[in-house]
XYZ file of C-alpha atoms in Angstrom:
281
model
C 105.080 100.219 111.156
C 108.902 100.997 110.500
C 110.372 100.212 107.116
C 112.326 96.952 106.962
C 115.781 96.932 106.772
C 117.123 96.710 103.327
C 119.252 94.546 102.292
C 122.659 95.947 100.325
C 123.400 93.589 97.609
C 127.132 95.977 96.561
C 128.822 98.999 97.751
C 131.598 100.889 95.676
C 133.368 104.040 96.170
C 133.170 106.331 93.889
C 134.867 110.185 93.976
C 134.847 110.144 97.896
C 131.720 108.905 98.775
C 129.697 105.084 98.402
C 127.168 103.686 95.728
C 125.291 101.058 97.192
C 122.839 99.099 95.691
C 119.480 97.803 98.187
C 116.533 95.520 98.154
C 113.681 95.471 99.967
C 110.324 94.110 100.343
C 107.887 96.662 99.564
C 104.100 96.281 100.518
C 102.759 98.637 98.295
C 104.354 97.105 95.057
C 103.899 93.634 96.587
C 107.394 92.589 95.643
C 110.896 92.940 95.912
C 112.436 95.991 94.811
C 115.412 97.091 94.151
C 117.191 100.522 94.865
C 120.130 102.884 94.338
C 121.670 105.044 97.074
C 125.004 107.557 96.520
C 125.683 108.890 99.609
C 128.790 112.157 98.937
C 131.522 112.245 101.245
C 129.898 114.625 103.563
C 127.542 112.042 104.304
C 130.285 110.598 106.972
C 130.109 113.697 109.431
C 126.517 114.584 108.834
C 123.178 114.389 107.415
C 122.667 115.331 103.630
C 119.420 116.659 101.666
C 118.330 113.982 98.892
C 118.153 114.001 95.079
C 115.947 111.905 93.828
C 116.093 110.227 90.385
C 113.240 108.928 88.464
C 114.843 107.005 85.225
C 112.874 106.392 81.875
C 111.227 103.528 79.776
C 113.186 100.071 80.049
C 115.629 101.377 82.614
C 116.316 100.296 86.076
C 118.447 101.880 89.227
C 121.515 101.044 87.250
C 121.129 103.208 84.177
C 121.735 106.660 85.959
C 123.661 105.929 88.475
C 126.671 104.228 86.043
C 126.103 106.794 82.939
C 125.356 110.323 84.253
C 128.545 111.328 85.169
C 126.658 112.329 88.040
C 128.569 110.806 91.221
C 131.259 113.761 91.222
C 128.967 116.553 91.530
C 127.000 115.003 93.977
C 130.171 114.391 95.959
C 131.042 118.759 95.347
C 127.422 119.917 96.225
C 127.079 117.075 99.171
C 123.976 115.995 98.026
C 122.442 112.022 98.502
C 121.332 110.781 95.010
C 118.742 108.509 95.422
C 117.474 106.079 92.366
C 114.180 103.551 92.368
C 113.229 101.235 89.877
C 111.032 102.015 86.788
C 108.463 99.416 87.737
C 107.191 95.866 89.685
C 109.819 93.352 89.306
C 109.207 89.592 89.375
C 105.170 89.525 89.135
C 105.105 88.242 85.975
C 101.492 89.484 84.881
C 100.209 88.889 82.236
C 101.091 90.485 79.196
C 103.988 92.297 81.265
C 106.984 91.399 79.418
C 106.046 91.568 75.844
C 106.421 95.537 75.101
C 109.161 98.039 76.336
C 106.323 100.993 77.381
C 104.179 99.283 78.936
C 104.519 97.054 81.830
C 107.953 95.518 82.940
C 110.320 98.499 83.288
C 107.612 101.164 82.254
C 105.616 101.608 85.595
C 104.952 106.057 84.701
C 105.074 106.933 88.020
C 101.021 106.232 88.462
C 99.082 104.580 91.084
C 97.259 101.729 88.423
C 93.305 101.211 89.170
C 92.670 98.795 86.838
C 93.225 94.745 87.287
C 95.648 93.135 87.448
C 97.899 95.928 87.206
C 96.653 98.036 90.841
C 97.893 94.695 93.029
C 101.102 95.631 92.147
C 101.972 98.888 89.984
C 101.451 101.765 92.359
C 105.222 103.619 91.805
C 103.794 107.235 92.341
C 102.716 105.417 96.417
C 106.580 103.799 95.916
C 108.369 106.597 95.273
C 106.789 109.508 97.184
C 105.734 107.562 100.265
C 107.278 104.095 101.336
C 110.379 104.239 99.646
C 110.931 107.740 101.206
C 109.940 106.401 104.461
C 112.713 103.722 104.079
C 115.723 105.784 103.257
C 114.619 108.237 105.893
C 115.047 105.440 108.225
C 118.413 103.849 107.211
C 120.405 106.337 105.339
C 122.175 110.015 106.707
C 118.991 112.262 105.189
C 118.747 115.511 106.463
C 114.922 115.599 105.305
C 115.476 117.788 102.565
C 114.778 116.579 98.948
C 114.317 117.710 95.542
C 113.228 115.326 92.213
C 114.611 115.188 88.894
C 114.171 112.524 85.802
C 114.436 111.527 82.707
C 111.749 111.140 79.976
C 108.853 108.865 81.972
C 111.137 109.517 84.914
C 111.113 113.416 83.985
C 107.136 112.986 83.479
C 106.932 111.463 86.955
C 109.619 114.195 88.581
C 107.423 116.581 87.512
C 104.216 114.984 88.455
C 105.221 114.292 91.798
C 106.429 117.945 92.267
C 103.013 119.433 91.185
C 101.138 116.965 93.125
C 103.227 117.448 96.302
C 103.905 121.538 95.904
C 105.548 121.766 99.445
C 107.288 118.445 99.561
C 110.055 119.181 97.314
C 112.902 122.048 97.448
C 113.264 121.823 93.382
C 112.166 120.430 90.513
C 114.173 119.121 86.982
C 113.976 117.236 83.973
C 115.988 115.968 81.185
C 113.249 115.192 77.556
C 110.288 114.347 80.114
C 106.641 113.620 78.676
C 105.176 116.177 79.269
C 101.951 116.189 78.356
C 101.244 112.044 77.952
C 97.226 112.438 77.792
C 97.895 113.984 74.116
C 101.088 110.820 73.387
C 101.318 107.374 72.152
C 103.230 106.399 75.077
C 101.243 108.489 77.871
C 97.509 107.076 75.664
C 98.856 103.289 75.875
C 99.827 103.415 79.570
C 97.069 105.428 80.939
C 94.383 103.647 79.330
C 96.338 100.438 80.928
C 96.608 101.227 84.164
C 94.242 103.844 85.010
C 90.884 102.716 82.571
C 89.431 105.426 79.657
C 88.414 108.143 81.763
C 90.867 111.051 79.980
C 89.959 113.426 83.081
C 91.659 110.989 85.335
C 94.274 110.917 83.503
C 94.513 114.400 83.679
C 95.771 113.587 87.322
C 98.964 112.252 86.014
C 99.560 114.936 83.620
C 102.654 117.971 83.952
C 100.594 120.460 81.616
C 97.249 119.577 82.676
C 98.468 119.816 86.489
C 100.135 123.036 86.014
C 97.096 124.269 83.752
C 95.020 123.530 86.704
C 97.035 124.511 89.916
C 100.006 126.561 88.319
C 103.144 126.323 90.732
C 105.448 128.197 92.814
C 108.672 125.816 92.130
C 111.315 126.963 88.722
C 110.999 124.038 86.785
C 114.383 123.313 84.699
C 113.825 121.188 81.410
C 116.752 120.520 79.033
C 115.414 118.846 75.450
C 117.646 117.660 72.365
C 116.659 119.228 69.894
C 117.715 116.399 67.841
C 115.688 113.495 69.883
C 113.571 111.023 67.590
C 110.676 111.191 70.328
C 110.318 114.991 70.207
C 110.231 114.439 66.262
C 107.428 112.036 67.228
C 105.479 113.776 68.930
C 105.791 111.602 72.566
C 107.621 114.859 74.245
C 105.300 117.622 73.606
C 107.753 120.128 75.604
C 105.669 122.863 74.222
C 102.460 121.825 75.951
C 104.103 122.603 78.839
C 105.432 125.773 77.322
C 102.318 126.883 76.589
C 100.522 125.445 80.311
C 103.072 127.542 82.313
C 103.331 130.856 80.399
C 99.406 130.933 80.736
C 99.652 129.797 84.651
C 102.923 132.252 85.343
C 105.108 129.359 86.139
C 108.759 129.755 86.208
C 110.137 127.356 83.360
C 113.765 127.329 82.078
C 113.326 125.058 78.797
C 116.551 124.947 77.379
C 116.667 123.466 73.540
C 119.682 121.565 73.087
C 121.042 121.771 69.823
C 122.131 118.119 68.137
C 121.093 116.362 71.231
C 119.631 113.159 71.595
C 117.956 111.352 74.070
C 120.459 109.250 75.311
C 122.328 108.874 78.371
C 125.207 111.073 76.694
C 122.816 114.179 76.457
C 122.070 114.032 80.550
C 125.653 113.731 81.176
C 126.358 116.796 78.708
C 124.075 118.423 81.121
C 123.578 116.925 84.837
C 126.447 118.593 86.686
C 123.725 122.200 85.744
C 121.144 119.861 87.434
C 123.057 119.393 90.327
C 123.645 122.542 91.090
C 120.613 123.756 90.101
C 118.931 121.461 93.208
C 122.248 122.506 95.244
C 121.556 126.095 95.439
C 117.571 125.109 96.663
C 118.666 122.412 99.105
């Protein structure tokens, strides 16, 4: 069946092209959702290849698309950014609301077996099959997309990349967890949403993946050297260090000195991003 037509709840230029902001009904989330499409100014005469942006813990759509000084570049390289929630909105589970990684804005990017969570927290489904399907349909896409993220949203970029080796043209991320089987953050969700087997969480994992399967795709990864979750230990950048010198992957990990985590760190950095995608798309 064809996706539904979302409806656009704002649309505001921005250097060129339009932000517009969408919801849908989605069936595999079993809600509304809400969504973020840039579309650069080339977008007018013809199709455009898609970035896609997975955001972090207790963000939504809006985050990246107001504070990543992102927009202009796009507009430059004529490349669509595209940005999903972080999670179910609206279900009210429960237990959903009451901490910031886990639950309500903190969805990782999985496909959640266990109950009550699977009815409705399937983003990895959202975000690499329907909501695809839907901008496809609706929006100037040439086909062509690559994935970038940061922190969950980096773990998920990368996840999806590994998982779907000829799906995506490139592959980035700003501070993702990478390696959330050995985390707080990665051990509380997983066991949440996907039960205590550690091998299947080992599905969902950037270093384990890679350890596994290796990769043909560059992977780009910018850290802060001065970020309070690589100082506690929820990064684990050098697990994936380690996973792709062993596998021969291609992996550009560039330590940032004085760097946070914070929205002023990817915006130090996107526009390299961009063009990083730009020159695969």
């Amino acid at each position: 069946m064809a996706p539904t037509q979302p409806e656009r709840l704002s649309l505001t230029k921005s250097f060129g092209g339009w932000h517009g902001r969408y919801r849908h009904w989605s069936g595999v989330q079993n809600c509304d959702m809400t969504f973020a499409v840039y579309l650069p100014p080339a977008a007018e005469h013809r199709k455009v290849p898609a970035l896609w942006w997975l955001s972090g813990l207790t963000c939504t759509d809006e985050n990246f698309m107001q504070k990543a000084g992102a927009h202009r570049a796009a507009a430059e390289a004529g490349i669509a950014l595209i940005g999903p929630d972080t999670s179910p909105r609206g279900t009210d589970l429960p237990g959903e609301h009451e901490a910031y990684d886990f639950g309500s804005g903190a969805g990782f990017y999985v496909n959640a077996t266990q109950s009550p969570w699977s009815r409705h927290y399937r983003m990895y489904d959202y975000v690499t099959q329907e909501l695809p399907a839907l901008v496809q349909a609706h929006f100037p896409l040439n086909g062509r997309e690559a994935i970038s993220g940061h922190s969950m949203g980096g773990h998920g970029a990368l996840v999806c990349a590994l998982r779907n080796p000829a799906r995506y043209s490139s592959v980035s991320a700003f501070a993702p967890i990478c390696n959330p089987v050995q985390c707080p953050w990665g051990e509380k969700a997983f066991s949440g949403y996907l039960g205590d087997d550690r091998e299947v969480w080992k599905q969902w994992d950037a270093s384990e993946l890679i350890a596994a399967h290796g990769s043909e795709l560059p992977i780009l990864v910018d850290q802060g050297d001065d970020d309070n979750f690589l100082r506690d230990g929820q990064l684990r950048p050098e697990a994936l260090q380690y996973a792709c010198s062993q596998a021969g992957v291609d992996l550009n990990l560039r330590m940032q000195p004085g760097y946070d985590h914070s929205y002023f760190f990817i915006s130090s950095f996107i526009e390299d991003h961009i063009a990083h995608h730009a020159q695969a798309l």
